Amino acid sequence: MSRVGRLRLVRATAVAVAGLSLLNAAAPVSSVARRDTPLEAALRSHVVTLSSEEFGGREPGTDGEMKTLRYLARQWFDIGLESGTNNPGSAWFAPVELVERVPAASRVAFRRGKQRLAVSQDGAFVVTSGLRSLVENAPVLFVGHGTGPVPPRAELAGRIALMLDSLPPGTPSAATEDRPGRLLDAGASAVIVVLDGDRRIDEVTARRRRAGYALAGGQLGGDIEAFVTPAFAGQMLAGGAARDVVALRHEAAAAGFVPRLLGVEGSLEATSTETRVRTHNLIGKIEGRNPAAGAVLVMAHWDHFGQCGTPLRLCPGAVDNASGVAVITEVARSLVRGQARGAKPMDRDVYFLATTGEELGLLGAMAFAENPPLPLDKVVAAFNVDSTGLVPAGRPVAIVGRGMTGLDAGIGRVVARMKRRLANDDAANAFVRRQDSWALMQHDVPAVMVSSSYGDPERLDRFMKERYHTPADKADLIEVGGMADDVTLHTELVREFADAKRVPAPGSGGATTKAATP
């Protein structure tokens, strides 16, 4: 998850934010088109408000965060939700502390035998996920393009893996995902990527100089990655069997290629500066008749980038993800209003979660999973809403995470009962790792994203190419008809999964909703 700009720290505590949110918040009123239904008008108003300049792009740890939390907390309080933190000391707001790290300095050196090789520091960039990481005089192991089987740990341990950034023709997409990460996870002391493909060193340096984030108190790592130009690689290879990148490419393309030592030892060092950022998840709840039966969770991330683009401009995040928090807010309103009008009370508690730090790497969802307000094995189903409002009403519904949990059958029942159409393929699963339900799935929570926007690959692809994570993600893009569809769909999904007779809890002898390993 990329990030633009440094986060500014907020001195206000969670208690102060909560007090302001319930006492002093006043939401701007937006104009709506006459054709909007009351539900569509409410959704449009939420998106226009949250993506306005006043909210500053909803950057965690800024005034934009405080305004966002004030707005949402006031909405949820007025709807009739209760605090869902289950912590009287932090009502409504669950603190999340992040660590921000920015690359500071790097150094590279190589030698062949006792001879020090002349290499230009300008042709290399080294970055670490820790504060300071150092690898000294480690043998360099050439692993080709890094798309084949990962070498065993015994072969990688204590060595620097050198890989080509280019890809062989016909490489399956599964083999391209985080190639350096696979090598580091398998035991490599560091990874050097030779930029022999489309990427240039200045592009990589600009991107990787941005801040990286992790949850405070977690494993912040210390992995080292280096990126070098083909010319730099030629200096490093001088005197060896393969004298340049062309020779390495031929070697990697040969049938039966196996990783080999290059007869070079490398020393890599990188440092970072560190800042602590205090931000918050917002958690509300509708209490069910029998909380012992478990709970249903509805979630969406509230955060965005603040500023983005070149030059830096407001990054509104209307679709991503003012639309998502708008939808779950109106789902909460629909459920509370329905019960007030005589609808059958729900058996299970229903939690509403607005997460922070999704754009930084699903960090708010991770924090929720690591310090939940209820045992995670009590969550019968979790539904994430992210980047909706791309399609008009009446479009097919897709499941991001289809086939990965036990939720599909229940979702299918609801979609059929509503006379909606369910997309009959797994195309939307391409996004499963890029949204908050993935963080919960890693803790065995049955979590998916059900969305009409992800049922239209053409519109979704156009948004991703033209407006995603840019200043162009504005409120004028949204289709409130599709958002209203998602509200009614999620309202019925919650009612279905909050009914202990229709959906028995895992282990009760009925159908399980336990998450499967993807």
mmCIF file of N, CA, C and O in Angstrom, residues 53-103:
data_model
loop_
_atom_site.group_PDB
_atom_site.id
_atom_site.type_symbol
_atom_site.label_atom_id
_atom_site.label_comp_id
_atom_site.label_asym_id
_atom_site.label_seq_id
_atom_site.Cartn_x
_atom_site.Cartn_y
_atom_site.Cartn_z
ATOM 1 N N GLU A 53 -13.103 19.155 0.946
ATOM 2 C CA GLU A 53 -11.838 19.745 1.380
ATOM 3 C C GLU A 53 -11.762 19.860 2.891
ATOM 4 O O GLU A 53 -10.683 19.752 3.478
ATOM 5 N N GLU A 54 -12.892 20.087 3.543
ATOM 6 C CA GLU A 54 -12.900 20.247 4.996
ATOM 7 C C GLU A 54 -12.313 19.025 5.704
ATOM 8 O O GLU A 54 -11.709 19.144 6.770
ATOM 9 N N PHE A 55 -12.471 17.850 5.094
ATOM 10 C CA PHE A 55 -12.000 16.621 5.727
ATOM 11 C C PHE A 55 -10.576 16.260 5.296
ATOM 12 O O PHE A 55 -10.025 15.266 5.763
ATOM 13 N N GLY A 56 -9.986 17.049 4.435
ATOM 14 C CA GLY A 56 -8.557 16.958 4.134
ATOM 15 C C GLY A 56 -8.050 15.633 3.618
ATOM 16 O O GLY A 56 -6.868 15.320 3.765
ATOM 17 N N GLY A 57 -8.899 14.828 3.018
ATOM 18 C CA GLY A 57 -8.440 13.536 2.515
ATOM 19 C C GLY A 57 -8.369 12.453 3.566
ATOM 20 O O GLY A 57 -7.819 11.376 3.321
ATOM 21 N N ARG A 58 -8.905 12.722 4.779
ATOM 22 C CA ARG A 58 -9.052 11.702 5.835
ATOM 23 C C ARG A 58 -7.750 10.960 6.135
ATOM 24 O O ARG A 58 -7.711 9.736 6.235
ATOM 25 N N GLU A 59 -6.713 11.715 6.330
ATOM 26 C CA GLU A 59 -5.409 11.114 6.624
ATOM 27 C C GLU A 59 -5.305 10.764 8.109
ATOM 28 O O GLU A 59 -5.572 11.615 8.966
ATOM 29 N N PRO A 60 -4.935 9.540 8.445
ATOM 30 C CA PRO A 60 -4.789 9.182 9.862
ATOM 31 C C PRO A 60 -3.803 10.105 10.587
ATOM 32 O O PRO A 60 -2.775 10.485 10.041
ATOM 33 N N GLY A 61 -4.136 10.455 11.814
ATOM 34 C CA GLY A 61 -3.249 11.268 12.629
ATOM 35 C C GLY A 61 -3.291 12.742 12.315
ATOM 36 O O GLY A 61 -2.364 13.467 12.656
ATOM 37 N N THR A 62 -4.349 13.232 11.647
ATOM 38 C CA THR A 62 -4.458 14.642 11.290
ATOM 39 C C THR A 62 -5.816 15.180 11.734
ATOM 40 O O THR A 62 -6.684 14.443 12.219
ATOM 41 N N ASP A 63 -6.004 16.475 11.514
ATOM 42 C CA ASP A 63 -7.322 17.062 11.781
ATOM 43 C C ASP A 63 -8.397 16.384 10.942
ATOM 44 O O ASP A 63 -9.558 16.295 11.344
ATOM 45 N N GLY A 64 -8.008 15.910 9.747
ATOM 46 C CA GLY A 64 -8.965 15.202 8.906
ATOM 47 C C GLY A 64 -9.497 13.953 9.582
ATOM 48 O O GLY A 64 -10.680 13.608 9.422
ATOM 49 N N GLU A 65 -8.657 13.266 10.338
ATOM 50 C CA GLU A 65 -9.135 12.112 11.098
ATOM 51 C C GLU A 65 -10.152 12.540 12.138
ATOM 52 O O GLU A 65 -11.220 11.939 12.276
ATOM 53 N N MET A 66 -9.836 13.592 12.895
ATOM 54 C CA MET A 66 -10.740 14.029 13.955
ATOM 55 C C MET A 66 -12.113 14.406 13.383
ATOM 56 O O MET A 66 -13.152 14.049 13.941
ATOM 57 N N LYS A 67 -12.115 15.110 12.250
ATOM 58 C CA LYS A 67 -13.390 15.507 11.652
ATOM 59 C C LYS A 67 -14.157 14.289 11.144
ATOM 60 O O LYS A 67 -15.394 14.224 11.266
ATOM 61 N N THR A 68 -13.440 13.336 10.573
ATOM 62 C CA THR A 68 -14.087 12.118 10.087
ATOM 63 C C THR A 68 -14.714 11.346 11.234
ATOM 64 O O THR A 68 -15.874 10.905 11.155
ATOM 65 N N LEU A 69 -13.973 11.169 12.314
ATOM 66 C CA LEU A 69 -14.493 10.416 13.454
ATOM 67 C C LEU A 69 -15.645 11.143 14.122
ATOM 68 O O LEU A 69 -16.614 10.519 14.582
ATOM 69 N N ARG A 70 -15.554 12.458 14.209
ATOM 70 C CA ARG A 70 -16.676 13.233 14.751
ATOM 71 C C ARG A 70 -17.940 12.992 13.935
ATOM 72 O O ARG A 70 -19.019 12.746 14.480
ATOM 73 N N TYR A 71 -17.790 13.097 12.633
ATOM 74 C CA TYR A 71 -18.945 12.950 11.746
ATOM 75 C C TYR A 71 -19.569 11.568 11.877
ATOM 76 O O TYR A 71 -20.787 11.430 12.069
ATOM 77 N N LEU A 72 -18.756 10.531 11.774
ATOM 78 C CA LEU A 72 -19.291 9.176 11.816
ATOM 79 C C LEU A 72 -19.859 8.835 13.185
ATOM 80 O O LEU A 72 -20.931 8.215 13.286
ATOM 81 N N ALA A 73 -19.163 9.235 14.235
ATOM 82 C CA ALA A 73 -19.651 8.916 15.579
ATOM 83 C C ALA A 73 -20.984 9.600 15.854
ATOM 84 O O ALA A 73 -21.878 9.019 16.469
ATOM 85 N N ARG A 74 -21.121 10.838 15.373
ATOM 86 C CA ARG A 74 -22.394 11.532 15.567
ATOM 87 C C ARG A 74 -23.509 10.821 14.803
ATOM 88 O O ARG A 74 -24.624 10.638 15.318
ATOM 89 N N GLN A 75 -23.224 10.406 13.580
ATOM 90 C CA GLN A 75 -24.215 9.667 12.803
ATOM 91 C C GLN A 75 -24.624 8.388 13.523
ATOM 92 O O GLN A 75 -25.815 8.097 13.673
ATOM 93 N N TRP A 76 -23.649 7.617 13.963
ATOM 94 C CA TRP A 76 -23.943 6.329 14.583
ATOM 95 C C TRP A 76 -24.688 6.508 15.907
ATOM 96 O O TRP A 76 -25.594 5.742 16.226
ATOM 97 N N PHE A 77 -24.294 7.524 16.686
ATOM 98 C CA PHE A 77 -24.954 7.800 17.959
ATOM 99 C C PHE A 77 -26.409 8.187 17.725
ATOM 100 O O PHE A 77 -27.320 7.699 18.401
ATOM 101 N N ASP A 78 -26.642 9.067 16.749
ATOM 102 C CA ASP A 78 -28.001 9.518 16.470
ATOM 103 C C ASP A 78 -28.864 8.390 15.921
ATOM 104 O O ASP A 78 -30.085 8.353 16.158
ATOM 105 N N ILE A 79 -28.267 7.481 15.168
ATOM 106 C CA ILE A 79 -29.010 6.323 14.654
ATOM 107 C C ILE A 79 -29.524 5.460 15.802
ATOM 108 O O ILE A 79 -30.605 4.881 15.736
ATOM 109 N N GLY A 80 -28.735 5.386 16.869
ATOM 110 C CA GLY A 80 -29.111 4.572 18.022
ATOM 111 C C GLY A 80 -28.158 3.434 18.312
ATOM 112 O O GLY A 80 -28.463 2.551 19.119
ATOM 113 N N LEU A 81 -26.980 3.436 17.666
ATOM 114 C CA LEU A 81 -25.983 2.419 18.003
ATOM 115 C C LEU A 81 -25.423 2.678 19.395
ATOM 116 O O LEU A 81 -25.408 3.801 19.883
ATOM 117 N N GLU A 82 -24.929 1.618 20.002
ATOM 118 C CA GLU A 82 -24.175 1.716 21.239
ATOM 119 C C GLU A 82 -22.685 1.639 20.920
ATOM 120 O O GLU A 82 -22.295 1.165 19.851
ATOM 121 N N SER A 83 -21.859 2.071 21.852
ATOM 122 C CA SER A 83 -20.423 1.857 21.680
ATOM 123 C C SER A 83 -20.143 0.368 21.602
ATOM 124 O O SER A 83 -20.701 -0.425 22.359
ATOM 125 N N GLY A 84 -19.265 -0.010 20.670
ATOM 126 C CA GLY A 84 -18.936 -1.423 20.511
ATOM 127 C C GLY A 84 -17.540 -1.782 20.952
ATOM 128 O O GLY A 84 -17.088 -2.908 20.702
ATOM 129 N N THR A 85 -16.831 -0.854 21.597
ATOM 130 C CA THR A 85 -15.477 -1.185 22.048
ATOM 131 C C THR A 85 -15.495 -2.124 23.243
ATOM 132 O O THR A 85 -14.490 -2.791 23.520
ATOM 133 N N ASN A 86 -16.639 -2.150 23.960
ATOM 134 C CA ASN A 86 -16.757 -2.929 25.200
ATOM 135 C C ASN A 86 -15.671 -2.541 26.199
ATOM 136 O O ASN A 86 -15.204 -3.363 26.996
ATOM 137 N N ASN A 87 -15.275 -1.279 26.144
ATOM 138 C CA ASN A 87 -14.243 -0.734 27.036
ATOM 139 C C ASN A 87 -14.696 0.640 27.491
ATOM 140 O O ASN A 87 -14.600 1.609 26.731
ATOM 141 N N PRO A 88 -15.212 0.761 28.730
ATOM 142 C CA PRO A 88 -15.709 2.060 29.199
ATOM 143 C C PRO A 88 -14.648 3.166 29.159
ATOM 144 O O PRO A 88 -14.981 4.342 29.033
ATOM 145 N N GLY A 89 -13.393 2.787 29.210
ATOM 146 C CA GLY A 89 -12.323 3.782 29.169
ATOM 147 C C GLY A 89 -12.057 4.323 27.787
ATOM 148 O O GLY A 89 -11.380 5.348 27.632
ATOM 149 N N SER A 90 -12.550 3.645 26.745
ATOM 150 C CA SER A 90 -12.371 4.094 25.362
ATOM 151 C C SER A 90 -13.662 3.860 24.599
ATOM 152 O O SER A 90 -13.727 3.060 23.684
ATOM 153 N N ALA A 91 -14.724 4.560 25.021
ATOM 154 C CA ALA A 91 -16.008 4.373 24.373
ATOM 155 C C ALA A 91 -15.942 4.831 22.923
ATOM 156 O O ALA A 91 -15.409 5.887 22.615
ATOM 157 N N TRP A 92 -16.496 4.025 22.031
ATOM 158 C CA TRP A 92 -16.591 4.281 20.601
ATOM 159 C C TRP A 92 -15.261 4.165 19.865
ATOM 160 O O TRP A 92 -15.207 3.634 18.777
ATOM 161 N N PHE A 93 -14.190 4.673 20.437
ATOM 162 C CA PHE A 93 -12.927 4.762 19.722
ATOM 163 C C PHE A 93 -11.896 3.804 20.314
ATOM 164 O O PHE A 93 -11.579 3.866 21.494
ATOM 165 N N ALA A 94 -11.355 2.934 19.472
ATOM 166 C CA ALA A 94 -10.303 2.002 19.884
ATOM 167 C C ALA A 94 -8.969 2.538 19.379
ATOM 168 O O ALA A 94 -8.748 2.604 18.166
ATOM 169 N N PRO A 95 -8.069 2.961 20.277
ATOM 170 C CA PRO A 95 -6.790 3.529 19.830
ATOM 171 C C PRO A 95 -5.960 2.510 19.054
ATOM 172 O O PRO A 95 -5.931 1.323 19.380
ATOM 173 N N VAL A 96 -5.311 2.991 18.006
ATOM 174 C CA VAL A 96 -4.396 2.188 17.201
ATOM 175 C C VAL A 96 -3.110 2.993 17.056
ATOM 176 O O VAL A 96 -3.134 4.109 16.547
ATOM 177 N N GLU A 97 -2.008 2.452 17.542
ATOM 178 C CA GLU A 97 -0.736 3.163 17.434
ATOM 179 C C GLU A 97 0.075 2.564 16.287
ATOM 180 O O GLU A 97 0.290 1.358 16.225
ATOM 181 N N LEU A 98 0.502 3.433 15.390
ATOM 182 C CA LEU A 98 1.274 3.017 14.223
ATOM 183 C C LEU A 98 2.703 3.519 14.330
ATOM 184 O O LEU A 98 2.983 4.521 14.996
ATOM 185 N N VAL A 99 3.584 2.822 13.678
ATOM 186 C CA VAL A 99 4.965 3.255 13.525
ATOM 187 C C VAL A 99 5.180 3.613 12.061
ATOM 188 O O VAL A 99 4.915 2.799 11.177
ATOM 189 N N GLU A 100 5.621 4.830 11.835
ATOM 190 C CA GLU A 100 5.929 5.293 10.486
ATOM 191 C C GLU A 100 7.449 5.318 10.319
ATOM 192 O O GLU A 100 8.163 5.891 11.145
ATOM 193 N N ARG A 101 7.925 4.683 9.269
ATOM 194 C CA ARG A 101 9.364 4.667 9.011
ATOM 195 C C ARG A 101 9.653 5.178 7.613
ATOM 196 O O ARG A 101 8.997 4.769 6.646
ATOM 197 N N VAL A 102 10.637 6.086 7.538
ATOM 198 C CA VAL A 102 11.022 6.704 6.277
ATOM 199 C C VAL A 102 12.487 6.396 6.012
ATOM 200 O O VAL A 102 13.334 6.614 6.891
ATOM 201 N N PRO A 103 12.841 5.869 4.825
ATOM 202 C CA PRO A 103 14.253 5.592 4.515
ATOM 203 C C PRO A 103 15.117 6.827 4.685
ATOM 204 O O PRO A 103 14.736 7.933 4.287
#
